[in-house]
């Protein structure tokens, strides 16, 4: 099945606001990749990436084309996600420079004191530059502190009332 046949089978291109149609189109396009020859995959690559395919590996071409089809249909990663992934890759490869990006942006400034009452007892945690201090001990995460306090697993950010990124906006 060619891409044109897949589009016809899926009812053409989706119209804005019709997620079901868009999903059907994307699924049909992904299924069509399995039926294409390597030369057809390379032609589709040229169309979607505006460059020649880097190799003749069928699994590689199918996987990257599937990713690109979904990226174009649903949108790609945010700029911040790309920056974080680049920073993680740099850290793995031993490249300096972007390490500061790996600090969780939810983490309060060093010296901040977080107070939480649990079972009638008030618990205070001090934010350190490289972790958290609670009852004279240093912890790497708020979740570890919350587990020490409660004896059960908790999301530390949630336990201490720190909102998740993007959810604190009205």
PDB file of C-alpha atoms in Angstrom:
ATOM      1  CA  UNK A   1       0.000   0.000   0.000  1.00  0.00           C
ATOM      2  CA  UNK A   2       1.387   3.386  -0.917  1.00  0.00           C
ATOM      3  CA  UNK A   3       0.990   6.539   1.130  1.00  0.00           C
ATOM      4  CA  UNK A   4      -1.576   7.874  -1.340  1.00  0.00           C
ATOM      5  CA  UNK A   5      -3.619   4.670  -0.979  1.00  0.00           C
ATOM      6  CA  UNK A   6      -3.383   4.912   2.796  1.00  0.00           C
ATOM      7  CA  UNK A   7      -4.630   8.494   2.726  1.00  0.00           C
ATOM      8  CA  UNK A   8      -7.547   7.544   0.519  1.00  0.00           C
ATOM      9  CA  UNK A   9      -8.376   4.609   2.789  1.00  0.00           C
ATOM     10  CA  UNK A  10      -8.276   6.884   5.845  1.00  0.00           C
ATOM     11  CA  UNK A  11     -10.506   9.434   4.198  1.00  0.00           C
ATOM     12  CA  UNK A  12      -7.882  11.971   3.154  1.00  0.00           C
ATOM     13  CA  UNK A  13      -6.228  14.538   5.348  1.00  0.00           C
ATOM     14  CA  UNK A  14      -7.910  15.381   8.651  1.00  0.00           C
ATOM     15  CA  UNK A  15      -9.733  18.616   9.163  1.00  0.00           C
ATOM     16  CA  UNK A  16      -8.825  20.818  12.118  1.00  0.00           C
ATOM     17  CA  UNK A  17     -10.580  19.800  15.317  1.00  0.00           C
ATOM     18  CA  UNK A  18     -11.368  16.233  14.297  1.00  0.00           C
ATOM     19  CA  UNK A  19      -9.031  14.136  16.429  1.00  0.00           C
ATOM     20  CA  UNK A  20     -10.660  10.842  15.450  1.00  0.00           C
ATOM     21  CA  UNK A  21     -10.092  11.529  11.786  1.00  0.00           C
ATOM     22  CA  UNK A  22      -6.544  12.674  12.441  1.00  0.00           C
ATOM     23  CA  UNK A  23      -5.848   9.536  14.494  1.00  0.00           C
ATOM     24  CA  UNK A  24      -7.244   7.321  11.726  1.00  0.00           C
ATOM     25  CA  UNK A  25      -5.118   9.099   9.150  1.00  0.00           C
ATOM     26  CA  UNK A  26      -1.966   8.787  11.220  1.00  0.00           C
ATOM     27  CA  UNK A  27      -2.624   5.096  11.902  1.00  0.00           C
ATOM     28  CA  UNK A  28      -3.223   4.441   8.210  1.00  0.00           C
ATOM     29  CA  UNK A  29      -0.011   6.258   7.302  1.00  0.00           C
ATOM     30  CA  UNK A  30       1.939   4.253   9.872  1.00  0.00           C
ATOM     31  CA  UNK A  31       0.459   0.979   8.597  1.00  0.00           C
ATOM     32  CA  UNK A  32       1.334   1.978   5.035  1.00  0.00           C
ATOM     33  CA  UNK A  33       5.018   2.218   5.990  1.00  0.00           C
ATOM     34  CA  UNK A  34       5.099  -1.562   6.544  1.00  0.00           C
ATOM     35  CA  UNK A  35       3.913  -2.147   2.983  1.00  0.00           C
ATOM     36  CA  UNK A  36       6.382   0.215   1.299  1.00  0.00           C
ATOM     37  CA  UNK A  37       9.590  -0.882  -0.369  1.00  0.00           C
ATOM     38  CA  UNK A  38      12.881   0.578   0.840  1.00  0.00           C
ATOM     39  CA  UNK A  39      12.924   2.887  -2.204  1.00  0.00           C
ATOM     40  CA  UNK A  40       9.404   4.113  -1.369  1.00  0.00           C
ATOM     41  CA  UNK A  41      10.476   4.674   2.237  1.00  0.00           C
ATOM     42  CA  UNK A  42      13.445   6.713   1.024  1.00  0.00           C
ATOM     43  CA  UNK A  43      11.145   8.766  -1.209  1.00  0.00           C
ATOM     44  CA  UNK A  44       8.843   9.392   1.778  1.00  0.00           C
ATOM     45  CA  UNK A  45      11.894  10.349   3.829  1.00  0.00           C
ATOM     46  CA  UNK A  46      12.879  12.924   1.229  1.00  0.00           C
ATOM     47  CA  UNK A  47       9.343  14.342   1.305  1.00  0.00           C
ATOM     48  CA  UNK A  48       9.079  14.536   5.105  1.00  0.00           C
ATOM     49  CA  UNK A  49      12.641  15.549   6.004  1.00  0.00           C
ATOM     50  CA  UNK A  50      13.634  17.497   2.851  1.00  0.00           C
ATOM     51  CA  UNK A  51      16.869  15.498   2.726  1.00  0.00           C
ATOM     52  CA  UNK A  52      18.100  12.156   1.492  1.00  0.00           C
ATOM     53  CA  UNK A  53      17.688   9.169   3.793  1.00  0.00           C
ATOM     54  CA  UNK A  54      20.891   8.484   5.753  1.00  0.00           C
ATOM     55  CA  UNK A  55      20.886   4.731   5.078  1.00  0.00           C
ATOM     56  CA  UNK A  56      18.977   1.781   3.605  1.00  0.00           C
ATOM     57  CA  UNK A  57      18.013   0.122   6.886  1.00  0.00           C
ATOM     58  CA  UNK A  58      14.326  -0.698   6.629  1.00  0.00           C
ATOM     59  CA  UNK A  59      13.709  -0.798  10.426  1.00  0.00           C
ATOM     60  CA  UNK A  60      15.480   2.539  10.883  1.00  0.00           C
ATOM     61  CA  UNK A  61      13.563   4.203   8.043  1.00  0.00           C
ATOM     62  CA  UNK A  62      10.217   2.867   9.275  1.00  0.00           C
ATOM     63  CA  UNK A  63      10.864   3.945  12.862  1.00  0.00           C
ATOM     64  CA  UNK A  64      12.059   7.468  12.022  1.00  0.00           C
ATOM     65  CA  UNK A  65       9.328   8.019   9.432  1.00  0.00           C
ATOM     66  CA  UNK A  66       6.693   6.876  11.935  1.00  0.00           C
ATOM     67  CA  UNK A  67       8.098   9.327  14.467  1.00  0.00           C
ATOM     68  CA  UNK A  68       8.114  12.161  11.904  1.00  0.00           C
ATOM     69  CA  UNK A  69       4.529  11.467  10.785  1.00  0.00           C
ATOM     70  CA  UNK A  70       3.364  11.652  14.398  1.00  0.00           C
ATOM     71  CA  UNK A  71       5.468  14.735  15.091  1.00  0.00           C
ATOM     72  CA  UNK A  72       3.949  16.571  12.145  1.00  0.00           C
ATOM     73  CA  UNK A  73       0.423  15.486  13.085  1.00  0.00           C
ATOM     74  CA  UNK A  74       0.504  15.946  16.848  1.00  0.00           C
ATOM     75  CA  UNK A  75       3.429  18.290  17.380  1.00  0.00           C
ATOM     76  CA  UNK A  76       6.955  17.619  18.546  1.00  0.00           C
ATOM     77  CA  UNK A  77       8.585  17.979  21.932  1.00  0.00           C
ATOM     78  CA  UNK A  78       8.621  21.386  23.562  1.00  0.00           C
ATOM     79  CA  UNK A  79      11.728  23.543  23.331  1.00  0.00           C
ATOM     80  CA  UNK A  80      12.360  22.964  27.041  1.00  0.00           C
ATOM     81  CA  UNK A  81      12.142  19.188  26.568  1.00  0.00           C
ATOM     82  CA  UNK A  82      14.648  19.334  23.714  1.00  0.00           C
ATOM     83  CA  UNK A  83      17.005  21.442  25.849  1.00  0.00           C
ATOM     84  CA  UNK A  84      16.717  19.002  28.747  1.00  0.00           C
ATOM     85  CA  UNK A  85      17.384  16.014  26.484  1.00  0.00           C
ATOM     86  CA  UNK A  86      20.414  17.806  25.022  1.00  0.00           C
ATOM     87  CA  UNK A  87      21.691  18.520  28.538  1.00  0.00           C
ATOM     88  CA  UNK A  88      21.220  14.890  29.560  1.00  0.00           C
ATOM     89  CA  UNK A  89      23.050  13.732  26.431  1.00  0.00           C
ATOM     90  CA  UNK A  90      25.897  16.150  27.201  1.00  0.00           C
ATOM     91  CA  UNK A  91      26.109  14.795  30.744  1.00  0.00           C
ATOM     92  CA  UNK A  92      26.209  11.196  29.520  1.00  0.00           C
ATOM     93  CA  UNK A  93      28.884  12.100  26.968  1.00  0.00           C
ATOM     94  CA  UNK A  94      30.914  14.020  29.568  1.00  0.00           C
ATOM     95  CA  UNK A  95      30.485  17.423  27.939  1.00  0.00           C
ATOM     96  CA  UNK A  96      30.391  20.363  30.368  1.00  0.00           C
ATOM     97  CA  UNK A  97      28.272  23.441  29.948  1.00  0.00           C
ATOM     98  CA  UNK A  98      24.604  22.783  30.470  1.00  0.00           C
ATOM     99  CA  UNK A  99      24.685  21.006  33.829  1.00  0.00           C
ATOM    100  CA  UNK A 100      22.745  23.804  35.531  1.00  0.00           C
ATOM    101  CA  UNK A 101      19.718  22.918  33.407  1.00  0.00           C
ATOM    102  CA  UNK A 102      19.469  19.551  35.127  1.00  0.00           C
ATOM    103  CA  UNK A 103      18.385  21.145  38.392  1.00  0.00           C
ATOM    104  CA  UNK A 104      14.648  20.704  38.888  1.00  0.00           C
ATOM    105  CA  UNK A 105      13.037  24.126  38.350  1.00  0.00           C
ATOM    106  CA  UNK A 106      10.493  23.340  41.091  1.00  0.00           C
ATOM    107  CA  UNK A 107      13.240  23.245  43.708  1.00  0.00           C
ATOM    108  CA  UNK A 108      13.120  26.294  45.972  1.00  0.00           C
ATOM    109  CA  UNK A 109      16.183  28.440  46.577  1.00  0.00           C
ATOM    110  CA  UNK A 110      18.778  26.975  48.954  1.00  0.00           C
ATOM    111  CA  UNK A 111      17.969  27.979  52.522  1.00  0.00           C
ATOM    112  CA  UNK A 112      14.205  27.803  52.050  1.00  0.00           C
ATOM    113  CA  UNK A 113      12.418  26.001  54.869  1.00  0.00           C
ATOM    114  CA  UNK A 114       9.518  23.710  53.996  1.00  0.00           C
ATOM    115  CA  UNK A 115       7.061  22.994  56.781  1.00  0.00           C
ATOM    116  CA  UNK A 116       4.527  20.167  56.746  1.00  0.00           C
ATOM    117  CA  UNK A 117       2.292  18.871  59.492  1.00  0.00           C
ATOM    118  CA  UNK A 118       1.831  15.094  59.549  1.00  0.00           C
ATOM    119  CA  UNK A 119      -0.194  13.239  62.186  1.00  0.00           C
ATOM    120  CA  UNK A 120      -0.179  16.279  64.439  1.00  0.00           C
ATOM    121  CA  UNK A 121       3.599  16.759  64.256  1.00  0.00           C
ATOM    122  CA  UNK A 122       5.197  19.686  62.425  1.00  0.00           C
ATOM    123  CA  UNK A 123       8.156  18.686  60.230  1.00  0.00           C
ATOM    124  CA  UNK A 124      10.653  21.217  58.845  1.00  0.00           C
ATOM    125  CA  UNK A 125      12.941  20.545  55.882  1.00  0.00           C
ATOM    126  CA  UNK A 126      15.690  22.917  54.781  1.00  0.00           C
ATOM    127  CA  UNK A 127      16.494  23.140  51.082  1.00  0.00           C
ATOM    128  CA  UNK A 128      20.217  22.718  50.440  1.00  0.00           C
ATOM    129  CA  UNK A 129      22.150  23.429  47.282  1.00  0.00           C
ATOM    130  CA  UNK A 130      22.530  19.703  46.608  1.00  0.00           C
ATOM    131  CA  UNK A 131      19.605  18.132  48.448  1.00  0.00           C
ATOM    132  CA  UNK A 132      17.436  18.554  51.520  1.00  0.00           C
ATOM    133  CA  UNK A 133      18.181  18.505  55.255  1.00  0.00           C
ATOM    134  CA  UNK A 134      15.750  16.913  57.687  1.00  0.00           C
ATOM    135  CA  UNK A 135      16.466  16.146  61.339  1.00  0.00           C
ATOM    136  CA  UNK A 136      20.223  16.491  60.808  1.00  0.00           C
ATOM    137  CA  UNK A 137      20.313  14.106  57.833  1.00  0.00           C
ATOM    138  CA  UNK A 138      20.821  15.009  54.172  1.00  0.00           C
ATOM    139  CA  UNK A 139      18.455  13.579  51.557  1.00  0.00           C
ATOM    140  CA  UNK A 140      18.760  13.712  47.776  1.00  0.00           C
ATOM    141  CA  UNK A 141      15.003  14.072  47.197  1.00  0.00           C
ATOM    142  CA  UNK A 142      11.878  15.332  48.883  1.00  0.00           C
ATOM    143  CA  UNK A 143      10.310  11.946  48.246  1.00  0.00           C
ATOM    144  CA  UNK A 144      12.928  10.337  50.509  1.00  0.00           C
ATOM    145  CA  UNK A 145      12.134  12.883  53.219  1.00  0.00           C
ATOM    146  CA  UNK A 146       8.395  12.260  52.847  1.00  0.00           C
ATOM    147  CA  UNK A 147       8.968   8.496  53.114  1.00  0.00           C
ATOM    148  CA  UNK A 148      10.996   9.005  56.302  1.00  0.00           C
ATOM    149  CA  UNK A 149       8.197  11.085  57.794  1.00  0.00           C
ATOM    150  CA  UNK A 150       5.256   8.915  56.747  1.00  0.00           C
ATOM    151  CA  UNK A 151       6.713   5.447  56.307  1.00  0.00           C
ATOM    152  CA  UNK A 152       5.088   5.187  52.870  1.00  0.00           C
ATOM    153  CA  UNK A 153       5.945   6.289  49.351  1.00  0.00           C
ATOM    154  CA  UNK A 154       4.983   9.827  48.441  1.00  0.00           C
ATOM    155  CA  UNK A 155       5.673  12.271  45.669  1.00  0.00           C
ATOM    156  CA  UNK A 156       7.793  14.661  47.726  1.00  0.00           C
ATOM    157  CA  UNK A 157       6.819  17.750  45.748  1.00  0.00           C
ATOM    158  CA  UNK A 158       3.156  17.004  46.336  1.00  0.00           C
ATOM    159  CA  UNK A 159       3.652  16.039  50.000  1.00  0.00           C
ATOM    160  CA  UNK A 160       5.223  19.429  50.728  1.00  0.00           C
ATOM    161  CA  UNK A 161       2.650  21.347  48.674  1.00  0.00           C
ATOM    162  CA  UNK A 162       4.944  22.332  45.826  1.00  0.00           C
ATOM    163  CA  UNK A 163       2.943  22.362  42.630  1.00  0.00           C
ATOM    164  CA  UNK A 164       4.023  20.681  39.425  1.00  0.00           C
ATOM    165  CA  UNK A 165       5.368  22.754  36.530  1.00  0.00           C
ATOM    166  CA  UNK A 166       2.571  24.297  34.472  1.00  0.00           C
ATOM    167  CA  UNK A 167      -0.186  23.478  36.957  1.00  0.00           C
ATOM    168  CA  UNK A 168       0.325  26.474  39.185  1.00  0.00           C
ATOM    169  CA  UNK A 169      -0.922  28.902  36.568  1.00  0.00           C
ATOM    170  CA  UNK A 170      -4.551  30.052  36.866  1.00  0.00           C
TER     171      UNK A 170
END
